[in-house]
């Protein structure tokens, strides 16, 4: 098997100190294969978001290792970590995290701005992302003046604008009605199928989890069960006998 795009090895994470110390992750190991969709499921408080944040390098583990394409994240410099987060990773959160008084386009191009792209490139790529999400006509609107479904599509446009390898989504449909949630799910799975973008989705919705290639069940800071990654197409019968 090729090197996983993301790998957690026996990671631990605690919040707080002394009496208030709480072990959110108690030794979790997980491999994410490029191109797959993986659901992280479990009850509220089980550690799902913590695991996603660590995989996305938004936070560092207290123990264990996190590898990005085989490289230990602890050995990657801070600048490269922020570059990875900004350019290789896209984020979709339940709470949207849009800048309310900025325009839709300004919100979408934020990752490009952070990456230092010029105004013209930002506008071109931002509009292209908005067109994909059928929101080009809303580019100049304020983010506050949108429906929930439109906001989440803006968030997906922002997640896409820097052409990421992985999209991390934490309860992406949690604030949406069922029909709008399904549309947002369709957009995410289309990106996975058509562009090979890896999806890491935290959810407590069993139907959304079932749409993913595999499911990781988290309970009290531990992985309770997980399905193995599917065999890759190039390891199908025929011509790979020499592989060990
Ligand atoms: N910043 C924090 N400070 C203190 N405790 C936290 C913090 N973030 C999460 N926790 C606690 O860690 C546990 C796991 O949280 P989280 O990973 O958000 O779970 P989930 O996403 O499965 O609901 C919960 O008990 C939560 O209260
Ligand atoms: Mg959570």
PDB file of C-alpha atoms and ligand atoms in Angstrom:
ATOM      1  CA  UNK A   1       0.000   0.000   0.000  1.00  0.00           C
ATOM      2  CA  UNK A   2       1.210   3.497  -0.696  1.00  0.00           C
ATOM      3  CA  UNK A   3       1.984   5.886   2.128  1.00  0.00           C
ATOM      4  CA  UNK A   4      -1.186   7.174   3.820  1.00  0.00           C
ATOM      5  CA  UNK A   5      -1.865  10.845   3.249  1.00  0.00           C
ATOM      6  CA  UNK A   6      -2.477  11.187   7.005  1.00  0.00           C
ATOM      7  CA  UNK A   7      -1.586   8.889   9.840  1.00  0.00           C
ATOM      8  CA  UNK A   8      -2.076   9.075  13.587  1.00  0.00           C
ATOM      9  CA  UNK A   9       0.079   6.747  15.676  1.00  0.00           C
ATOM     10  CA  UNK A  10      -1.034   6.210  19.247  1.00  0.00           C
ATOM     11  CA  UNK A  11      -1.997   9.835  19.736  1.00  0.00           C
ATOM     12  CA  UNK A  12      -3.019  11.215  23.108  1.00  0.00           C
ATOM     13  CA  UNK A  13      -4.608  14.539  23.903  1.00  0.00           C
ATOM     14  CA  UNK A  14      -5.699  15.962  27.260  1.00  0.00           C
ATOM     15  CA  UNK A  15      -7.411  19.248  28.053  1.00  0.00           C
ATOM     16  CA  UNK A  16      -7.062  21.168  31.315  1.00  0.00           C
ATOM     17  CA  UNK A  17      -4.854  20.519  34.332  1.00  0.00           C
ATOM     18  CA  UNK A  18      -4.970  18.887  37.754  1.00  0.00           C
ATOM     19  CA  UNK A  19      -8.501  17.977  38.833  1.00  0.00           C
ATOM     20  CA  UNK A  20      -9.893  19.442  35.607  1.00  0.00           C
ATOM     21  CA  UNK A  21      -7.633  17.378  33.380  1.00  0.00           C
ATOM     22  CA  UNK A  22      -9.615  15.417  30.818  1.00  0.00           C
ATOM     23  CA  UNK A  23      -8.152  12.871  28.444  1.00  0.00           C
ATOM     24  CA  UNK A  24      -9.990  13.416  25.186  1.00  0.00           C
ATOM     25  CA  UNK A  25      -7.866  10.930  23.210  1.00  0.00           C
ATOM     26  CA  UNK A  26      -6.250   7.968  24.930  1.00  0.00           C
ATOM     27  CA  UNK A  27      -4.123   6.390  22.220  1.00  0.00           C
ATOM     28  CA  UNK A  28      -5.628   6.518  18.758  1.00  0.00           C
ATOM     29  CA  UNK A  29      -4.060   5.117  15.605  1.00  0.00           C
ATOM     30  CA  UNK A  30      -5.572   5.702  12.197  1.00  0.00           C
ATOM     31  CA  UNK A  31      -4.479   5.840   8.581  1.00  0.00           C
ATOM     32  CA  UNK A  32      -6.236   7.952   5.985  1.00  0.00           C
ATOM     33  CA  UNK A  33      -5.637   6.872   2.398  1.00  0.00           C
ATOM     34  CA  UNK A  34      -5.519   9.508  -0.352  1.00  0.00           C
ATOM     35  CA  UNK A  35      -8.769   9.652  -2.281  1.00  0.00           C
ATOM     36  CA  UNK A  36     -10.974   7.948   0.277  1.00  0.00           C
ATOM     37  CA  UNK A  37     -13.890   9.313   2.261  1.00  0.00           C
ATOM     38  CA  UNK A  38     -13.792   8.458   5.928  1.00  0.00           C
ATOM     39  CA  UNK A  39     -16.392   9.152   8.597  1.00  0.00           C
ATOM     40  CA  UNK A  40     -15.431   9.690  12.215  1.00  0.00           C
ATOM     41  CA  UNK A  41     -18.499   8.795  14.247  1.00  0.00           C
ATOM     42  CA  UNK A  42     -19.396   8.489  17.920  1.00  0.00           C
ATOM     43  CA  UNK A  43     -21.386  10.148  20.667  1.00  0.00           C
ATOM     44  CA  UNK A  44     -21.019  13.782  21.621  1.00  0.00           C
ATOM     45  CA  UNK A  45     -17.881  14.203  23.743  1.00  0.00           C
ATOM     46  CA  UNK A  46     -16.247  11.004  22.477  1.00  0.00           C
ATOM     47  CA  UNK A  47     -13.285  12.870  20.963  1.00  0.00           C
ATOM     48  CA  UNK A  48     -14.267  13.104  17.284  1.00  0.00           C
ATOM     49  CA  UNK A  49     -13.513  16.788  16.805  1.00  0.00           C
ATOM     50  CA  UNK A  50     -10.301  16.491  18.786  1.00  0.00           C
ATOM     51  CA  UNK A  51      -9.153  13.678  16.490  1.00  0.00           C
ATOM     52  CA  UNK A  52     -10.058  15.692  13.390  1.00  0.00           C
ATOM     53  CA  UNK A  53      -8.256  18.781  14.701  1.00  0.00           C
ATOM     54  CA  UNK A  54      -5.112  16.764  15.320  1.00  0.00           C
ATOM     55  CA  UNK A  55      -5.247  15.100  11.881  1.00  0.00           C
ATOM     56  CA  UNK A  56      -5.660  18.566  10.348  1.00  0.00           C
ATOM     57  CA  UNK A  57      -2.677  19.937  12.289  1.00  0.00           C
ATOM     58  CA  UNK A  58      -4.912  22.519  13.953  1.00  0.00           C
ATOM     59  CA  UNK A  59      -3.584  21.293  17.280  1.00  0.00           C
ATOM     60  CA  UNK A  60      -0.685  19.083  18.364  1.00  0.00           C
ATOM     61  CA  UNK A  61      -0.998  15.801  20.294  1.00  0.00           C
ATOM     62  CA  UNK A  62       0.516  15.437  23.790  1.00  0.00           C
ATOM     63  CA  UNK A  63       1.831  12.026  22.860  1.00  0.00           C
ATOM     64  CA  UNK A  64       2.161   9.859  19.796  1.00  0.00           C
ATOM     65  CA  UNK A  65       2.885  10.907  16.254  1.00  0.00           C
ATOM     66  CA  UNK A  66       1.081  12.491  13.379  1.00  0.00           C
ATOM     67  CA  UNK A  67       2.384  11.908   9.894  1.00  0.00           C
ATOM     68  CA  UNK A  68       1.509  13.772   6.740  1.00  0.00           C
ATOM     69  CA  UNK A  69       2.447  11.753   3.661  1.00  0.00           C
ATOM     70  CA  UNK A  70       4.823   9.812   5.854  1.00  0.00           C
ATOM     71  CA  UNK A  71       6.490  12.840   7.377  1.00  0.00           C
ATOM     72  CA  UNK A  72       6.307  13.414  11.137  1.00  0.00           C
ATOM     73  CA  UNK A  73       4.373  16.656  11.646  1.00  0.00           C
ATOM     74  CA  UNK A  74       6.438  17.413  14.753  1.00  0.00           C
ATOM     75  CA  UNK A  75       9.474  17.755  12.496  1.00  0.00           C
ATOM     76  CA  UNK A  76       7.784  20.084  10.002  1.00  0.00           C
ATOM     77  CA  UNK A  77       8.494  23.755  10.602  1.00  0.00           C
ATOM     78  CA  UNK A  78       5.698  26.092  11.697  1.00  0.00           C
ATOM     79  CA  UNK A  79       5.691  27.861   8.349  1.00  0.00           C
ATOM     80  CA  UNK A  80       5.251  24.671   6.412  1.00  0.00           C
ATOM     81  CA  UNK A  81       2.528  23.498   8.781  1.00  0.00           C
ATOM     82  CA  UNK A  82       0.569  26.668   8.110  1.00  0.00           C
ATOM     83  CA  UNK A  83       1.183  26.270   4.384  1.00  0.00           C
ATOM     84  CA  UNK A  84      -0.143  22.699   4.529  1.00  0.00           C
ATOM     85  CA  UNK A  85      -3.213  23.756   6.480  1.00  0.00           C
ATOM     86  CA  UNK A  86      -3.861  26.634   4.187  1.00  0.00           C
ATOM     87  CA  UNK A  87      -3.173  25.076   0.779  1.00  0.00           C
ATOM     88  CA  UNK A  88      -3.497  21.306   1.123  1.00  0.00           C
ATOM     89  CA  UNK A  89      -6.370  21.242   3.593  1.00  0.00           C
ATOM     90  CA  UNK A  90      -9.842  22.728   3.319  1.00  0.00           C
ATOM     91  CA  UNK A  91     -12.204  23.095   6.264  1.00  0.00           C
ATOM     92  CA  UNK A  92     -15.958  22.927   6.583  1.00  0.00           C
ATOM     93  CA  UNK A  93     -17.408  23.439  10.057  1.00  0.00           C
ATOM     94  CA  UNK A  94     -20.951  23.272  11.381  1.00  0.00           C
ATOM     95  CA  UNK A  95     -20.728  26.898  12.561  1.00  0.00           C
ATOM     96  CA  UNK A  96     -19.600  28.148   9.106  1.00  0.00           C
ATOM     97  CA  UNK A  97     -17.040  30.651  10.529  1.00  0.00           C
ATOM     98  CA  UNK A  98     -17.678  33.249   7.866  1.00  0.00           C
ATOM     99  CA  UNK A  99     -16.722  36.886   8.393  1.00  0.00           C
ATOM    100  CA  UNK A 100     -20.237  38.357   8.604  1.00  0.00           C
ATOM    101  CA  UNK A 101     -19.589  41.804   7.187  1.00  0.00           C
ATOM    102  CA  UNK A 102     -17.173  40.778   4.476  1.00  0.00           C
ATOM    103  CA  UNK A 103     -18.498  39.918   1.035  1.00  0.00           C
ATOM    104  CA  UNK A 104     -18.972  36.346  -0.089  1.00  0.00           C
ATOM    105  CA  UNK A 105     -16.000  36.669  -2.449  1.00  0.00           C
ATOM    106  CA  UNK A 106     -13.770  38.117   0.282  1.00  0.00           C
ATOM    107  CA  UNK A 107     -14.656  35.196   2.526  1.00  0.00           C
ATOM    108  CA  UNK A 108     -13.907  32.659  -0.188  1.00  0.00           C
ATOM    109  CA  UNK A 109     -10.485  34.058  -1.087  1.00  0.00           C
ATOM    110  CA  UNK A 110      -9.247  34.264   2.501  1.00  0.00           C
ATOM    111  CA  UNK A 111      -6.964  31.203   2.170  1.00  0.00           C
ATOM    112  CA  UNK A 112      -5.406  32.727  -0.971  1.00  0.00           C
ATOM    113  CA  UNK A 113      -4.896  36.016   0.833  1.00  0.00           C
ATOM    114  CA  UNK A 114      -3.140  34.216   3.670  1.00  0.00           C
ATOM    115  CA  UNK A 115      -1.004  32.413   1.084  1.00  0.00           C
ATOM    116  CA  UNK A 116       0.020  35.771  -0.371  1.00  0.00           C
ATOM    117  CA  UNK A 117      -1.745  35.526  -3.744  1.00  0.00           C
ATOM    118  CA  UNK A 118      -2.248  38.791  -5.624  1.00  0.00           C
ATOM    119  CA  UNK A 119      -5.603  40.525  -6.013  1.00  0.00           C
ATOM    120  CA  UNK A 120      -6.175  39.412  -9.587  1.00  0.00           C
ATOM    121  CA  UNK A 121      -5.418  35.743  -8.893  1.00  0.00           C
ATOM    122  CA  UNK A 122      -7.612  35.865  -5.792  1.00  0.00           C
ATOM    123  CA  UNK A 123     -10.529  37.226  -7.755  1.00  0.00           C
ATOM    124  CA  UNK A 124     -10.158  34.722 -10.608  1.00  0.00           C
ATOM    125  CA  UNK A 125      -9.831  31.679  -8.399  1.00  0.00           C
ATOM    126  CA  UNK A 126     -12.469  32.923  -5.959  1.00  0.00           C
ATOM    127  CA  UNK A 127     -14.997  33.448  -8.740  1.00  0.00           C
ATOM    128  CA  UNK A 128     -14.158  30.036 -10.234  1.00  0.00           C
ATOM    129  CA  UNK A 129     -14.839  28.385  -6.863  1.00  0.00           C
ATOM    130  CA  UNK A 130     -18.093  30.324  -6.476  1.00  0.00           C
ATOM    131  CA  UNK A 131     -19.164  29.289  -9.972  1.00  0.00           C
ATOM    132  CA  UNK A 132     -18.625  25.646  -9.088  1.00  0.00           C
ATOM    133  CA  UNK A 133     -20.932  26.089  -6.121  1.00  0.00           C
ATOM    134  CA  UNK A 134     -23.425  28.035  -8.258  1.00  0.00           C
ATOM    135  CA  UNK A 135     -22.963  31.133  -6.147  1.00  0.00           C
ATOM    136  CA  UNK A 136     -21.264  33.510  -8.568  1.00  0.00           C
ATOM    137  CA  UNK A 137     -24.269  35.836  -8.453  1.00  0.00           C
ATOM    138  CA  UNK A 138     -23.822  36.172  -4.665  1.00  0.00           C
ATOM    139  CA  UNK A 139     -20.144  37.208  -4.816  1.00  0.00           C
ATOM    140  CA  UNK A 140     -20.815  40.763  -3.672  1.00  0.00           C
ATOM    141  CA  UNK A 141     -23.424  39.932  -1.035  1.00  0.00           C
ATOM    142  CA  UNK A 142     -22.539  40.124   2.610  1.00  0.00           C
ATOM    143  CA  UNK A 143     -22.101  36.674   4.098  1.00  0.00           C
ATOM    144  CA  UNK A 144     -24.754  37.435   6.742  1.00  0.00           C
ATOM    145  CA  UNK A 145     -27.437  37.886   4.112  1.00  0.00           C
ATOM    146  CA  UNK A 146     -27.439  34.261   3.004  1.00  0.00           C
ATOM    147  CA  UNK A 147     -29.471  31.208   3.933  1.00  0.00           C
ATOM    148  CA  UNK A 148     -27.825  28.388   5.886  1.00  0.00           C
ATOM    149  CA  UNK A 149     -27.402  26.258   2.787  1.00  0.00           C
ATOM    150  CA  UNK A 150     -25.877  29.152   0.854  1.00  0.00           C
ATOM    151  CA  UNK A 151     -23.495  29.866   3.747  1.00  0.00           C
ATOM    152  CA  UNK A 152     -22.329  26.269   3.787  1.00  0.00           C
ATOM    153  CA  UNK A 153     -21.781  26.398   0.018  1.00  0.00           C
ATOM    154  CA  UNK A 154     -19.688  29.534   0.508  1.00  0.00           C
ATOM    155  CA  UNK A 155     -17.718  27.632   3.149  1.00  0.00           C
ATOM    156  CA  UNK A 156     -17.148  24.793   0.663  1.00  0.00           C
ATOM    157  CA  UNK A 157     -16.043  27.300  -1.989  1.00  0.00           C
ATOM    158  CA  UNK A 158     -13.555  28.681   0.554  1.00  0.00           C
ATOM    159  CA  UNK A 159     -12.393  25.140   1.365  1.00  0.00           C
ATOM    160  CA  UNK A 160     -11.841  24.509  -2.362  1.00  0.00           C
ATOM    161  CA  UNK A 161     -10.272  27.749  -3.454  1.00  0.00           C
ATOM    162  CA  UNK A 162      -6.669  26.693  -2.850  1.00  0.00           C
ATOM    163  CA  UNK A 163      -7.223  23.303  -4.553  1.00  0.00           C
ATOM    164  CA  UNK A 164      -6.815  21.133  -1.448  1.00  0.00           C
ATOM    165  CA  UNK A 165      -5.917  17.464  -1.187  1.00  0.00           C
ATOM    166  CA  UNK A 166      -8.070  16.906   1.883  1.00  0.00           C
ATOM    167  CA  UNK A 167     -11.321  18.458   3.068  1.00  0.00           C
ATOM    168  CA  UNK A 168     -12.028  18.144   6.783  1.00  0.00           C
ATOM    169  CA  UNK A 169     -15.687  18.566   7.628  1.00  0.00           C
ATOM    170  CA  UNK A 170     -16.954  18.690  11.218  1.00  0.00           C
ATOM    171  CA  UNK A 171     -20.709  18.091  11.345  1.00  0.00           C
ATOM    172  CA  UNK A 172     -21.061  19.824   7.950  1.00  0.00           C
ATOM    173  CA  UNK A 173     -24.819  19.387   7.869  1.00  0.00           C
ATOM    174  CA  UNK A 174     -25.426  19.981  11.588  1.00  0.00           C
ATOM    175  CA  UNK A 175     -27.012  23.399  11.087  1.00  0.00           C
ATOM    176  CA  UNK A 176     -28.963  22.580   7.942  1.00  0.00           C
ATOM    177  CA  UNK A 177     -32.393  21.133   7.296  1.00  0.00           C
ATOM    178  CA  UNK A 178     -32.448  17.625   5.831  1.00  0.00           C
ATOM    179  CA  UNK A 179     -32.904  18.578   2.174  1.00  0.00           C
ATOM    180  CA  UNK A 180     -30.217  21.288   2.269  1.00  0.00           C
ATOM    181  CA  UNK A 181     -27.908  18.959   4.201  1.00  0.00           C
ATOM    182  CA  UNK A 182     -28.251  16.333   1.471  1.00  0.00           C
ATOM    183  CA  UNK A 183     -27.316  18.899  -1.182  1.00  0.00           C
ATOM    184  CA  UNK A 184     -24.206  19.854   0.783  1.00  0.00           C
ATOM    185  CA  UNK A 185     -23.323  16.168   1.166  1.00  0.00           C
ATOM    186  CA  UNK A 186     -23.722  15.643  -2.587  1.00  0.00           C
ATOM    187  CA  UNK A 187     -21.312  18.497  -3.263  1.00  0.00           C
ATOM    188  CA  UNK A 188     -18.708  16.987  -0.931  1.00  0.00           C
ATOM    189  CA  UNK A 189     -18.998  13.485  -2.404  1.00  0.00           C
ATOM    190  CA  UNK A 190     -18.854  14.862  -5.969  1.00  0.00           C
ATOM    191  CA  UNK A 191     -15.572  16.560  -5.075  1.00  0.00           C
ATOM    192  CA  UNK A 192     -14.308  13.259  -3.708  1.00  0.00           C
ATOM    193  CA  UNK A 193     -15.310  11.278  -6.793  1.00  0.00           C
ATOM    194  CA  UNK A 194     -14.526  13.772  -9.512  1.00  0.00           C
ATOM    195  CA  UNK A 195     -11.428  15.452  -8.133  1.00  0.00           C
ATOM    196  CA  UNK A 196     -10.098  12.768  -5.829  1.00  0.00           C
ATOM    197  CA  UNK A 197     -10.242  15.070  -2.816  1.00  0.00           C
ATOM    198  CA  UNK A 198      -9.916  13.031   0.372  1.00  0.00           C
ATOM    199  CA  UNK A 199     -12.800  13.591   2.798  1.00  0.00           C
ATOM    200  CA  UNK A 200     -12.504  13.325   6.575  1.00  0.00           C
ATOM    201  CA  UNK A 201     -16.006  13.869   7.945  1.00  0.00           C
ATOM    202  CA  UNK A 202     -16.951  14.059  11.620  1.00  0.00           C
ATOM    203  CA  UNK A 203     -20.623  13.287  12.069  1.00  0.00           C
ATOM    204  CA  UNK A 204     -23.152  11.701  14.347  1.00  0.00           C
ATOM    205  CA  UNK A 205     -25.514  11.252  11.418  1.00  0.00           C
ATOM    206  CA  UNK A 206     -25.498   7.520  10.545  1.00  0.00           C
ATOM    207  CA  UNK A 207     -26.760   8.174   7.012  1.00  0.00           C
ATOM    208  CA  UNK A 208     -23.950  10.587   6.231  1.00  0.00           C
ATOM    209  CA  UNK A 209     -21.454   8.167   7.782  1.00  0.00           C
ATOM    210  CA  UNK A 210     -22.803   5.333   5.635  1.00  0.00           C
ATOM    211  CA  UNK A 211     -22.137   7.345   2.468  1.00  0.00           C
ATOM    212  CA  UNK A 212     -18.411   7.374   3.277  1.00  0.00           C
ATOM    213  CA  UNK A 213     -16.072   4.616   2.089  1.00  0.00           C
ATOM    214  CA  UNK A 214     -15.456   3.634   5.697  1.00  0.00           C
ATOM    215  CA  UNK A 215     -16.318   4.516   9.252  1.00  0.00           C
ATOM    216  CA  UNK A 216     -14.216   4.968  12.352  1.00  0.00           C
ATOM    217  CA  UNK A 217     -16.157   4.601  15.603  1.00  0.00           C
ATOM    218  CA  UNK A 218     -14.770   6.654  18.476  1.00  0.00           C
ATOM    219  CA  UNK A 219     -15.824   6.043  22.060  1.00  0.00           C
ATOM    220  CA  UNK A 220     -14.413   7.703  25.177  1.00  0.00           C
ATOM    221  CA  UNK A 221     -11.240   8.764  23.426  1.00  0.00           C
ATOM    222  CA  UNK A 222     -10.496   5.407  21.833  1.00  0.00           C
ATOM    223  CA  UNK A 223     -11.259   3.823  18.501  1.00  0.00           C
ATOM    224  CA  UNK A 224     -13.886   1.211  19.145  1.00  0.00           C
ATOM    225  CA  UNK A 225     -13.860  -0.206  15.638  1.00  0.00           C
ATOM    226  CA  UNK A 226     -12.931   0.734  12.122  1.00  0.00           C
ATOM    227  CA  UNK A 227     -13.173  -0.755   8.689  1.00  0.00           C
ATOM    228  CA  UNK A 228      -9.934  -1.219   6.785  1.00  0.00           C
ATOM    229  CA  UNK A 229      -9.165   0.957   3.743  1.00  0.00           C
ATOM    230  CA  UNK A 230     -10.334  -0.524   0.463  1.00  0.00           C
ATOM    231  CA  UNK A 231      -7.698  -2.105  -1.742  1.00  0.00           C
ATOM    232  CA  UNK A 232      -6.325   0.422  -4.185  1.00  0.00           C
ATOM    233  CA  UNK A 233      -7.166   0.004  -7.855  1.00  0.00           C
ATOM    234  CA  UNK A 234      -3.526  -0.750  -8.763  1.00  0.00           C
ATOM    235  CA  UNK A 235      -3.425  -3.685  -6.365  1.00  0.00           C
ATOM    236  CA  UNK A 236      -6.285  -5.393  -8.222  1.00  0.00           C
ATOM    237  CA  UNK A 237      -5.490  -8.793  -9.772  1.00  0.00           C
ATOM    238  CA  UNK A 238      -3.151  -8.640 -12.734  1.00  0.00           C
ATOM    239  CA  UNK A 239       0.417  -7.502 -12.888  1.00  0.00           C
ATOM    240  CA  UNK A 240       1.143  -6.888  -9.230  1.00  0.00           C
ATOM    241  CA  UNK A 241       2.389 -10.339  -8.233  1.00  0.00           C
ATOM    242  CA  UNK A 242       5.862  -8.980  -7.590  1.00  0.00           C
ATOM    243  CA  UNK A 243       4.525  -6.853  -4.750  1.00  0.00           C
ATOM    244  CA  UNK A 244       5.021  -8.084  -1.236  1.00  0.00           C
TER     245      UNK A 244
HETATM  246  N1  LIG B   1     -10.727  23.142  24.482  1.00  0.00           N
HETATM  247  C1  LIG B   1     -11.184  22.244  25.360  1.00  0.00           C
HETATM  248  N2  LIG B   1     -10.994  22.401  26.687  1.00  0.00           N
HETATM  249  C2  LIG B   1     -11.440  21.493  27.581  1.00  0.00           C
HETATM  250  N3  LIG B   1     -12.087  20.366  27.245  1.00  0.00           N
HETATM  251  C3  LIG B   1     -12.321  20.155  25.947  1.00  0.00           C
HETATM  252  C4  LIG B   1     -11.884  21.072  24.930  1.00  0.00           C
HETATM  253  N4  LIG B   1     -12.247  20.587  23.724  1.00  0.00           N
HETATM  254  C5  LIG B   1     -12.883  19.421  23.973  1.00  0.00           C
HETATM  255  N5  LIG B   1     -12.914  19.173  25.296  1.00  0.00           N
HETATM  256  C6  LIG B   1     -13.514  17.965  25.920  1.00  0.00           C
HETATM  257  O1  LIG B   1     -12.938  16.828  25.319  1.00  0.00           O
HETATM  258  C7  LIG B   1     -13.937  15.849  25.076  1.00  0.00           C
HETATM  259  C8  LIG B   1     -13.949  15.490  23.602  1.00  0.00           C
HETATM  260  O2  LIG B   1     -14.373  16.636  22.884  1.00  0.00           O
HETATM  261  P1  LIG B   1     -14.610  16.622  21.318  1.00  0.00           P
HETATM  262  O3  LIG B   1     -13.401  16.082  20.663  1.00  0.00           O
HETATM  263  O4  LIG B   1     -15.072  17.966  20.944  1.00  0.00           O
HETATM  264  O5  LIG B   1     -15.785  15.538  21.204  1.00  0.00           O
HETATM  265  P2  LIG B   1     -16.862  15.301  20.067  1.00  0.00           P
HETATM  266  O6  LIG B   1     -16.440  16.065  18.856  1.00  0.00           O
HETATM  267  O7  LIG B   1     -16.874  13.834  19.875  1.00  0.00           O
HETATM  268  O8  LIG B   1     -18.152  15.783  20.622  1.00  0.00           O
HETATM  269  C9  LIG B   1     -15.252  16.424  25.579  1.00  0.00           C
HETATM  270  O9  LIG B   1     -15.493  15.925  26.866  1.00  0.00           O
HETATM  271  C10 LIG B   1     -14.990  17.903  25.615  1.00  0.00           C
HETATM  272  O10 LIG B   1     -15.751  18.507  26.647  1.00  0.00           O
HETATM  273 MG1  LIG B   2     -17.394  17.616  17.870  1.00  0.00          MG
END
